[in-house]
């Protein structure tokens, strides 16, 4: 079977990885996944381990992103604001 490649959208993909005997959750901020021979390779645009995320800062960033989206003017600003909102939601 030939390799399968697909885009990974922001907020739709969380990784659970085992590191030093401990399971960690990683928020993946988009990228690509390639599946070949029952193995998956993930090329992420950005990722953050959940324990590295300050919950208060993440919530504040989400509130700012929501406010910015509500006042966005024009298509470009709306797209950029929506992307920032999706990233903020993923971190929360």
PDB file of C-alpha atoms in Angstrom:
ATOM      1  CA  UNK A   1       0.000   0.000   0.000  1.00  0.00           C
ATOM      2  CA  UNK A   2       1.419   3.430  -0.909  1.00  0.00           C
ATOM      3  CA  UNK A   3       1.995   6.006   1.854  1.00  0.00           C
ATOM      4  CA  UNK A   4      -0.954   8.189   2.826  1.00  0.00           C
ATOM      5  CA  UNK A   5      -0.322  11.864   3.554  1.00  0.00           C
ATOM      6  CA  UNK A   6      -2.844  14.212   5.110  1.00  0.00           C
ATOM      7  CA  UNK A   7      -3.000  17.670   6.614  1.00  0.00           C
ATOM      8  CA  UNK A   8      -3.512  17.962  10.380  1.00  0.00           C
ATOM      9  CA  UNK A   9      -5.741  20.867  11.370  1.00  0.00           C
ATOM     10  CA  UNK A  10      -5.235  23.028  14.446  1.00  0.00           C
ATOM     11  CA  UNK A  11      -7.221  21.840  17.443  1.00  0.00           C
ATOM     12  CA  UNK A  12      -8.223  18.503  15.993  1.00  0.00           C
ATOM     13  CA  UNK A  13      -5.178  16.504  16.957  1.00  0.00           C
ATOM     14  CA  UNK A  14      -3.662  15.860  20.355  1.00  0.00           C
ATOM     15  CA  UNK A  15      -0.788  13.488  20.922  1.00  0.00           C
ATOM     16  CA  UNK A  16      -0.268  11.274  23.928  1.00  0.00           C
ATOM     17  CA  UNK A  17       3.392  10.397  24.213  1.00  0.00           C
ATOM     18  CA  UNK A  18       5.276   8.351  26.757  1.00  0.00           C
ATOM     19  CA  UNK A  19       8.453   9.959  28.034  1.00  0.00           C
ATOM     20  CA  UNK A  20      10.528   8.535  30.887  1.00  0.00           C
ATOM     21  CA  UNK A  21       7.623   6.273  31.854  1.00  0.00           C
ATOM     22  CA  UNK A  22       5.160   9.165  32.063  1.00  0.00           C
ATOM     23  CA  UNK A  23       2.322   9.911  29.629  1.00  0.00           C
ATOM     24  CA  UNK A  24       2.192  13.490  28.352  1.00  0.00           C
ATOM     25  CA  UNK A  25      -0.414  15.288  26.263  1.00  0.00           C
ATOM     26  CA  UNK A  26       0.841  17.454  23.417  1.00  0.00           C
ATOM     27  CA  UNK A  27      -1.265  20.089  21.651  1.00  0.00           C
ATOM     28  CA  UNK A  28      -0.351  19.985  17.957  1.00  0.00           C
ATOM     29  CA  UNK A  29      -0.820  23.230  16.041  1.00  0.00           C
ATOM     30  CA  UNK A  30      -1.338  21.874  12.571  1.00  0.00           C
ATOM     31  CA  UNK A  31       1.027  20.139  10.203  1.00  0.00           C
ATOM     32  CA  UNK A  32       1.052  16.935   8.189  1.00  0.00           C
ATOM     33  CA  UNK A  33       0.842  13.233   8.945  1.00  0.00           C
ATOM     34  CA  UNK A  34       2.263  10.490   6.748  1.00  0.00           C
ATOM     35  CA  UNK A  35       1.150   6.909   7.270  1.00  0.00           C
ATOM     36  CA  UNK A  36       3.289   4.153   5.775  1.00  0.00           C
ATOM     37  CA  UNK A  37       3.820   0.504   6.743  1.00  0.00           C
ATOM     38  CA  UNK A  38       1.679   0.873   9.887  1.00  0.00           C
ATOM     39  CA  UNK A  39       3.811   3.768  11.123  1.00  0.00           C
ATOM     40  CA  UNK A  40       2.833   7.397  11.376  1.00  0.00           C
ATOM     41  CA  UNK A  41       5.212  10.310  10.967  1.00  0.00           C
ATOM     42  CA  UNK A  42       3.947  13.690  12.117  1.00  0.00           C
ATOM     43  CA  UNK A  43       5.441  16.915  10.836  1.00  0.00           C
ATOM     44  CA  UNK A  44       4.025  19.593  13.082  1.00  0.00           C
ATOM     45  CA  UNK A  45       3.982  23.338  12.519  1.00  0.00           C
ATOM     46  CA  UNK A  46       4.142  23.861  16.282  1.00  0.00           C
ATOM     47  CA  UNK A  47       3.475  21.793  19.389  1.00  0.00           C
ATOM     48  CA  UNK A  48       3.279  22.376  23.112  1.00  0.00           C
ATOM     49  CA  UNK A  49       3.367  19.920  25.997  1.00  0.00           C
ATOM     50  CA  UNK A  50       0.321  20.478  28.182  1.00  0.00           C
ATOM     51  CA  UNK A  51       2.377  20.825  31.365  1.00  0.00           C
ATOM     52  CA  UNK A  52       4.232  23.765  29.781  1.00  0.00           C
ATOM     53  CA  UNK A  53       1.002  25.712  29.249  1.00  0.00           C
ATOM     54  CA  UNK A  54       0.018  28.178  31.985  1.00  0.00           C
ATOM     55  CA  UNK A  55      -3.783  27.783  32.272  1.00  0.00           C
ATOM     56  CA  UNK A  56      -4.368  31.414  33.313  1.00  0.00           C
ATOM     57  CA  UNK A  57      -2.250  32.778  30.458  1.00  0.00           C
ATOM     58  CA  UNK A  58      -3.956  30.423  27.991  1.00  0.00           C
ATOM     59  CA  UNK A  59      -7.416  31.558  29.137  1.00  0.00           C
ATOM     60  CA  UNK A  60      -6.410  35.216  28.885  1.00  0.00           C
ATOM     61  CA  UNK A  61      -5.031  34.651  25.386  1.00  0.00           C
ATOM     62  CA  UNK A  62      -8.320  32.995  24.416  1.00  0.00           C
ATOM     63  CA  UNK A  63     -10.328  35.980  25.670  1.00  0.00           C
ATOM     64  CA  UNK A  64      -8.113  38.370  23.696  1.00  0.00           C
ATOM     65  CA  UNK A  65      -8.429  36.228  20.561  1.00  0.00           C
ATOM     66  CA  UNK A  66     -12.235  36.169  20.888  1.00  0.00           C
ATOM     67  CA  UNK A  67     -12.321  39.942  21.262  1.00  0.00           C
ATOM     68  CA  UNK A  68     -10.004  40.456  18.283  1.00  0.00           C
ATOM     69  CA  UNK A  69     -12.169  38.240  16.083  1.00  0.00           C
ATOM     70  CA  UNK A  70     -15.285  40.206  17.011  1.00  0.00           C
ATOM     71  CA  UNK A  71     -13.691  43.479  15.818  1.00  0.00           C
ATOM     72  CA  UNK A  72     -11.810  42.103  12.801  1.00  0.00           C
ATOM     73  CA  UNK A  73     -12.240  44.197   9.671  1.00  0.00           C
ATOM     74  CA  UNK A  74     -11.739  42.754   6.238  1.00  0.00           C
ATOM     75  CA  UNK A  75     -11.153  39.221   5.067  1.00  0.00           C
ATOM     76  CA  UNK A  76      -7.436  39.042   5.930  1.00  0.00           C
ATOM     77  CA  UNK A  77      -7.902  40.280   9.489  1.00  0.00           C
ATOM     78  CA  UNK A  78     -10.816  37.874   9.982  1.00  0.00           C
ATOM     79  CA  UNK A  79      -8.727  34.905   8.763  1.00  0.00           C
ATOM     80  CA  UNK A  80      -5.768  35.843  10.975  1.00  0.00           C
ATOM     81  CA  UNK A  81      -8.045  36.399  13.981  1.00  0.00           C
ATOM     82  CA  UNK A  82      -9.779  33.065  13.422  1.00  0.00           C
ATOM     83  CA  UNK A  83      -6.414  31.276  13.258  1.00  0.00           C
ATOM     84  CA  UNK A  84      -5.310  32.941  16.518  1.00  0.00           C
ATOM     85  CA  UNK A  85      -8.610  31.912  18.122  1.00  0.00           C
ATOM     86  CA  UNK A  86      -8.177  28.275  17.051  1.00  0.00           C
ATOM     87  CA  UNK A  87      -4.635  28.188  18.444  1.00  0.00           C
ATOM     88  CA  UNK A  88      -5.838  29.739  21.720  1.00  0.00           C
ATOM     89  CA  UNK A  89      -8.679  27.222  22.057  1.00  0.00           C
ATOM     90  CA  UNK A  90      -6.269  24.364  21.498  1.00  0.00           C
ATOM     91  CA  UNK A  91      -4.007  25.609  24.289  1.00  0.00           C
ATOM     92  CA  UNK A  92      -6.921  25.910  26.732  1.00  0.00           C
TER      93      UNK A  92
END
